[in-house]
C-alpha positions as semicolon CSV with decimal commas, in nm:
position;residue;x (nm);y (nm);z (nm)
1;M;-2,828;-4,265;11,031
2;R;-3,192;-4,366;10,988
3;P;-3,279;-4,717;11,119
4;Y;-3,321;-5,023;10,900
5;G;-3,536;-5,331;10,908
6;L;-3,320;-5,645;10,898
7;V;-3,414;-5,952;10,691
8;L;-3,224;-6,274;10,768
9;A;-3,253;-6,563;10,524
10;G;-3,246;-6,932;10,610
11;G;-2,959;-7,157;10,511
12;G;-2,852;-7,388;10,793
13;A;-2,481;-7,369;10,870
14;K;-2,445;-7,080;10,627
15;G;-2,616;-6,869;10,893
16;A;-2,276;-6,799;11,054
17;Y;-2,241;-6,542;10,774
18;E;-2,526;-6,345;10,934
19;I;-2,340;-6,321;11,265
20;G;-2,041;-6,171;11,084
21;A;-2,277;-5,923;10,920
22;W;-2,419;-5,833;11,262
23;K;-2,069;-5,766;11,397
24;A;-2,006;-5,522;11,112
25;L;-2,343;-5,350;11,162
26;I;-2,256;-5,298;11,531
27;E;-1,922;-5,141;11,437
28;L;-2,087;-4,920;11,175
29;G;-2,345;-4,798;11,427
30;V;-2,639;-4,916;11,214
31;E;-2,965;-4,906;11,409
32;I;-3,212;-5,193;11,357
33;E;-3,581;-5,116;11,407
34;A;-3,724;-5,464;11,335
35;I;-3,610;-5,810;11,227
36;A;-3,769;-6,081;11,012
37;G;-3,602;-6,422;10,987
38;T;-3,661;-6,769;10,852
39;S;-3,507;-7,092;10,985
40;I;-3,149;-7,015;11,098
41;G;-3,236;-6,652;11,027
42;A;-3,506;-6,674;11,298
43;I;-3,251;-6,811;11,547
44;N;-2,996;-6,543;11,463
45;G;-3,270;-6,279;11,462
46;A;-3,371;-6,368;11,818
47;M;-3,012;-6,331;11,936
48;I;-2,980;-5,996;11,761
49;A;-3,310;-5,879;11,913
50;Q;-3,190;-5,960;12,264
51;G;-2,861;-5,783;12,185
52;D;-2,617;-6,045;12,313
53;F;-2,337;-6,091;12,061
54;D;-2,133;-6,312;12,294
55;K;-2,422;-6,560;12,323
56;A;-2,438;-6,576;11,944
57;I;-2,068;-6,661;11,924
58;K;-2,117;-6,923;12,195
59;L;-2,395;-7,089;11,995
60;W;-2,195;-7,095;11,673
61;D;-1,884;-7,224;11,850
62;S;-2,080;-7,535;11,946
63;A;-2,279;-7,561;11,621
64;E;-2,188;-7,910;11,501
65;V;-2,412;-8,191;11,379
66;A;-2,300;-8,419;11,662
67;N;-2,398;-8,159;11,923
68;G;-2,745;-8,101;11,781
69;I;-2,898;-8,445;11,742
70;S;-2,978;-8,738;11,966
71;F;-2,856;-9,039;11,769
72;S;-2,648;-9,348;11,824
73;E;-2,289;-9,236;11,891
74;E;-2,150;-9,415;11,586
75;L;-2,390;-9,222;11,358
76;K;-2,333;-8,878;11,502
77;S;-2,036;-8,772;11,291
78;T;-2,118;-8,592;10,966
79;E;-1,931;-8,858;10,771
80;N;-2,138;-9,142;10,917
81;L;-2,469;-8,955;10,925
82;F;-2,464;-8,892;10,550
83;S;-2,319;-9,229;10,453
84;I;-2,541;-9,433;10,220
85;S;-2,426;-9,755;10,384
86;N;-2,579;-9,638;10,713
87;L;-2,923;-9,556;10,569
88;P;-3,101;-9,866;10,712
89;Q;-2,983;-9,783;11,065
90;I;-3,060;-9,414;11,020
91;F;-3,416;-9,490;10,901
92;H;-3,463;-9,724;11,196
93;E;-3,369;-9,444;11,438
94;I;-3,596;-9,195;11,257
95;I;-3,896;-9,429;11,273
96;K;-3,826;-9,518;11,637
97;N;-3,806;-9,152;11,741
98;G;-4,069;-9,012;11,505
99;G;-3,792;-8,828;11,320
100;V;-3,437;-8,730;11,406
101;D;-3,443;-8,619;11,769
102;I;-3,301;-8,266;11,786
103;T;-3,367;-8,212;12,155
104;P;-2,996;-8,124;12,206
105;A;-3,021;-7,854;11,939
106;K;-3,330;-7,711;12,106
107;K;-3,147;-7,709;12,439
108;M;-2,859;-7,516;12,279
109;V;-3,104;-7,260;12,141
110;E;-3,279;-7,230;12,478
111;D;-2,944;-7,169;12,649
112;C;-2,863;-6,883;12,413
113;I;-3,202;-6,719;12,361
114;S;-3,408;-6,564;12,639
115;E;-3,774;-6,521;12,549
116;E;-3,802;-6,258;12,823
117;L;-3,521;-6,049;12,674
118;V;-3,658;-6,085;12,321
119;R;-4,003;-5,972;12,435
120;K;-3,856;-5,676;12,624
121;S;-3,638;-5,574;12,331
122;N;-3,721;-5,256;12,143
123;I;-3,653;-5,450;11,822
124;P;-3,963;-5,649;11,714
125;L;-3,889;-5,998;11,579
126;G;-4,096;-6,173;11,314
127;I;-4,051;-6,530;11,193
128;V;-4,183;-6,754;10,916
129;T;-4,270;-7,123;10,931
130;F;-4,507;-7,349;10,738
131;Q;-4,792;-7,547;10,897
132;L;-4,838;-7,882;10,728
133;N;-5,183;-7,951;10,880
134;S;-5,336;-7,652;10,703
135;M;-5,073;-7,629;10,426
136;K;-5,044;-7,258;10,501
137;P;-4,755;-7,031;10,595
138;V;-4,736;-6,889;10,946
139;E;-4,592;-6,536;10,961
140;L;-4,604;-6,367;11,298
141;F;-4,419;-6,141;11,537
142;V;-4,322;-6,235;11,891
143;E;-4,594;-6,019;12,043
144;E;-4,852;-6,234;11,859
145;M;-4,721;-6,555;12,022
146;K;-4,843;-6,689;12,354
147;E;-4,600;-6,666;12,643
148;G;-4,349;-6,950;12,639
149;Q;-4,387;-7,031;12,269
150;L;-4,094;-6,839;12,118
151;I;-3,843;-7,125;12,116
152;D;-4,104;-7,365;11,980
153;Y;-4,187;-7,129;11,694
154;I;-3,818;-7,077;11,620
155;M;-3,762;-7,454;11,607
156;A;-4,069;-7,491;11,385
157;S;-3,923;-7,230;11,149
158;A;-3,604;-7,435;11,124
159;R;-3,762;-7,780;11,089
160;F;-3,620;-7,975;10,796
161;P;-3,794;-8,291;10,667
162;G;-3,693;-8,595;10,872
163;L;-3,650;-8,401;11,196
164;A;-3,877;-8,479;11,489
165;N;-4,178;-8,251;11,518
166;Q;-4,087;-7,924;11,684
167;G;-4,359;-7,663;11,722
168;P;-4,583;-7,465;11,954
169;D;-4,881;-7,705;11,938
170;N;-4,978;-8,046;11,810
171;S;-4,958;-7,931;11,450
172;H;-4,677;-8,036;11,217
173;Y;-4,445;-7,770;11,079
174;L;-4,189;-7,743;10,802
175;D;-3,896;-7,508;10,753
176;G;-4,022;-7,159;10,675
177;G;-3,792;-7,142;10,374
178;V;-4,047;-7,351;10,185
179;Y;-4,271;-7,045;10,185
180;D;-4,037;-6,745;10,216
181;N;-3,668;-6,789;10,283
182;A;-3,597;-6,415;10,287
183;P;-3,912;-6,260;10,439
184;I;-3,897;-5,908;10,303
185;G;-4,276;-5,892;10,284
186;L;-4,312;-5,952;10,658
187;L;-4,143;-5,618;10,731
188;R;-4,301;-5,436;10,436
189;K;-4,645;-5,524;10,576
190;R;-4,535;-5,358;10,898
191;G;-4,461;-5,038;10,707
192;I;-4,082;-5,073;10,712
193;N;-3,941;-4,973;10,375
194;R;-3,572;-4,922;10,453
195;L;-3,424;-5,272;10,464
196;I;-3,101;-5,465;10,496
197;V;-3,133;-5,813;10,346
198;V;-2,870;-6,072;10,440
199;D;-2,912;-6,340;10,175
200;I;-2,724;-6,670;10,213
201;T;-2,893;-6,901;9,961
202;Q;-3,039;-6,883;9,612
203;M;-3,364;-7,041;9,734
204;K;-3,644;-6,792;9,796
205;G;-3,961;-7,000;9,853
206;M;-4,296;-7,025;9,680
207;G;-4,445;-6,721;9,854
208;H;-4,144;-6,489;9,837
209;K;-4,201;-6,146;9,691
210;E;-3,934;-5,882;9,652
211;E;-4,195;-5,604;9,681
212;L;-3,936;-5,351;9,569
213;S;-4,159;-5,051;9,498
214;C;-4,098;-4,746;9,717
215;A;-3,830;-4,920;9,923
216;D;-3,465;-4,864;10,005
217;F;-3,258;-5,186;10,007
218;V;-2,905;-5,281;10,109
219;Y;-2,830;-5,638;9,999
220;I;-2,554;-5,828;10,179
221;R;-2,453;-6,152;10,011
222;P;-2,140;-6,336;9,896
223;S;-2,008;-6,268;9,547
224;D;-2,029;-6,645;9,497
225;I;-2,285;-6,832;9,709
226;K;-2,075;-7,150;9,677
227;D;-1,814;-6,990;9,903
228;L;-2,049;-7,050;10,198
229;G;-2,034;-7,428;10,159
230;E;-2,319;-7,666;10,236
231;A;-2,614;-7,611;10,469
232;F;-2,518;-7,906;10,693
233;E;-2,145;-7,833;10,692
234;F;-2,106;-7,737;11,058
235;D;-1,756;-7,696;11,199
236;R;-1,572;-7,417;11,378
237;E;-1,321;-7,336;11,107
238;T;-1,583;-7,314;10,833
239;N;-1,819;-7,117;11,058
240;Q;-1,542;-6,866;11,134
241;R;-1,468;-6,822;10,764
242;R;-1,838;-6,759;10,701
243;M;-1,846;-6,500;10,980
244;D;-1,540;-6,327;10,837
245;M;-1,704;-6,322;10,494
246;G;-2,028;-6,177;10,632
247;Y;-1,832;-5,910;10,818
248;L;-1,632;-5,805;10,512
249;D;-1,931;-5,816;10,273
250;T;-2,130;-5,593;10,510
251;K;-1,848;-5,339;10,525
252;K;-1,837;-5,356;10,145
253;A;-2,215;-5,312;10,113
254;F;-2,187;-4,988;10,310
255;S;-1,888;-4,874;10,100
256;Y;-1,628;-4,899;10,376
257;I;-1,442;-5,168;10,180
258;G;-1,367;-5,187;9,808
259;G;-1,313;-5,471;9,562
260;F;-1,516;-5,689;9,328
261;N;-1,470;-6,040;9,470
262;Y;-1,178;-5,964;9,700
263;Y;-1,150;-5,708;9,980
264;F;-0,937;-5,394;10,003
265;T;-0,957;-5,079;10,210
266;K;-1,156;-4,819;10,021
267;R;-0,848;-4,602;9,981
268;E;-0,636;-4,888;9,845
269;F;-0,901;-4,998;9,597
270;N;-0,961;-4,645;9,467
271;S;-0,585;-4,612;9,423
272;M;-0,576;-4,939;9,224
273;L;-0,862;-4,826;9,001
274;K;-0,688;-4,498;8,933
275;K;-0,350;-4,660;8,867
276;Y;-0,452;-4,970;8,666
277;G;-0,803;-4,901;8,542
278;Y;-1,132;-5,085;8,599
279;E;-1,076;-5,370;8,352
280;A;-0,727;-5,452;8,481
281;C;-0,849;-5,457;8,842
282;A;-1,136;-5,687;8,749
283;Q;-0,893;-5,919;8,568
284;L;-0,653;-5,922;8,863
285;E;-0,929;-6,042;9,095
286;A;-1,061;-6,296;8,844
287;L;-0,708;-6,433;8,795
288;A;-0,657;-6,450;9,171
289;K;-0,974;-6,653;9,212
290;E;-0,879;-6,891;8,933
291;L;-0,536;-6,942;9,091
292;G;-0,687;-7,008;9,433
293;V;-0,560;-6,699;9,615
294;E;-0,734;-6,678;9,955
295;R;-1,036;-6,453;9,910
296;V;-1,170;-6,390;10,260
297;K;-0,910;-6,144;10,378
298;L;-0,858;-5,767;10,379
299;Y;-0,565;-5,698;10,146
300;S;-0,333;-5,410;10,077
301;R;-0,243;-5,360;9,711
302;K;0,116;-5,481;9,762
303;E;0,013;-5,789;9,958
304;F;-0,249;-5,885;9,700
305;L;-0,009;-5,855;9,407
306;L;0,254;-6,052;9,598
307;K;0,011;-6,337;9,671
308;L;-0,108;-6,332;9,311
309;R;0,247;-6,340;9,177
310;E;0,335;-6,631;9,407
311;A;0,024;-6,826;9,299
312;E;0,100;-6,766;8,930
313;K;0,462;-6,877;8,977
314;E;0,346;-7,193;9,155
315;R;0,105;-7,273;8,871
316;R;0,374;-7,208;8,608
317;E;0,626;-7,428;8,787
318;G;0,364;-7,699;8,823
319;T;0,294;-7,684;8,450
320;Q;0,667;-7,700;8,376
321;S;0,706;-7,999;8,608
322;A;0,422;-8,179;8,434
323;A;0,584;-8,103;8,095
324;D;0,922;-8,234;8,214
325;T;0,760;-8,554;8,335
326;L;0,594;-8,599;7,997
327;I;0,920;-8,535;7,810
328;N;1,106;-8,789;8,024
329;H;0,857;-9,056;7,930
330;V;0,852;-9,015;7,552
331;P;1,091;-9,192;7,313
332;Q;1,418;-9,008;7,238
333;I;1,315;-8,943;6,881
334;L;1,015;-8,742;7,000
335;K;1,183;-8,546;7,283
336;E;1,283;-8,240;7,080
337;R;0,939;-8,202;6,926
338;T;0,769;-8,259;7,264
339;Q;0,993;-7,993;7,424
340;K;0,893;-7,740;7,158
341;V;0,521;-7,816;7,205
342;A;0,551;-7,795;7,585
343;K;0,743;-7,465;7,566
344;R;0,483;-7,320;7,330
345;F;0,200;-7,441;7,559
346;I;0,354;-7,284;7,871
347;S;0,434;-6,952;7,699
348;S;0,087;-6,925;7,541
349;S;-0,105;-7,028;7,850
350;K;-0,480;-6,972;7,846
351;L;-0,439;-6,751;8,154
352;Y;-0,219;-6,504;7,964
353;K;-0,476;-6,482;7,687
354;T;-0,773;-6,452;7,924
355;Y;-0,623;-6,194;8,161
356;P;-0,377;-5,988;7,952
357;K;-0,423;-5,666;8,149
358;A;-0,369;-5,847;8,478
359;F;-0,036;-5,982;8,355
360;E;0,060;-5,636;8,231
361;V;0,016;-5,511;8,588
362;L;0,208;-5,804;8,738
363;N;0,496;-5,751;8,496
364;S;0,506;-5,374;8,546
365;E;0,493;-5,405;8,927
366;K;0,775;-5,657;8,966
367;Q;1,002;-5,561;9,252
């Protein structure tokens, strides 16, 4: 397999998705010839360049707001940090420290990224940040940085407004996503035209260019970006779900997994398409999503239909329960009419009308 350039987008806590994608690329034997990253993508890119997957897991295991900032203890929790009632105290701390002190976050990054290993790596790493003094983007590869500046540049790439100044000199920097959140052009300028792009946000930046001509792209991204949650939503359980999603979406991007929004082995999904048809399969997945069937999981056909049937039964029983409650609270004279309306409502549910082929499959596959 020919090597790829790897583009890693910024997105804060959503970056755990990129580590899941990396795990899948390792298993698939995909060779990476260069990396370009912005913000969290720069941090993940450095860990990929040095080739230490365990260090990446270690970093994401401890990736919580409270572990990354130096603030009064009572403000450190996510709930308190983003509470409007605490804004006066938060602003006081920001002014006192010249911004939110993220020295602990920098220490975490330093513990997991070795500049020496990144420089020795046969995978060049490029990052993007934005210099406020000159109001110009900074796009450069590690070999263009002075010795000892890698971590500073990485922190500059990931600097959100309100954070204390983090950078390689006395200049002020802003998150590189302002300019290019998915730096495809950085690798294209290096002559790399075969690219994997791991995209975790809809934001692209004012200087972003797809530059699609004469290039071969594999895009890895969630079917619904909302599934990744919020950029500051750091916790182990959510991070693990993001990693699982990145892993499965990468396998899907390289055609080792089938499905539209859900995930099936390629063999199982091809069997479903052959047995039920494209439209019915699409409706089954859309119905599953509407009913809240867990999406980030590799399903067999039988397991998926079972979960879908259980979710539909639960919804139907919930609707019936709500109807019974309503009937019990209406005057006796209206009970019979209310029962007829409720029965008609349940039997002519919007779901049955919206996903008729899905229900045909569920009814025909009853055990």
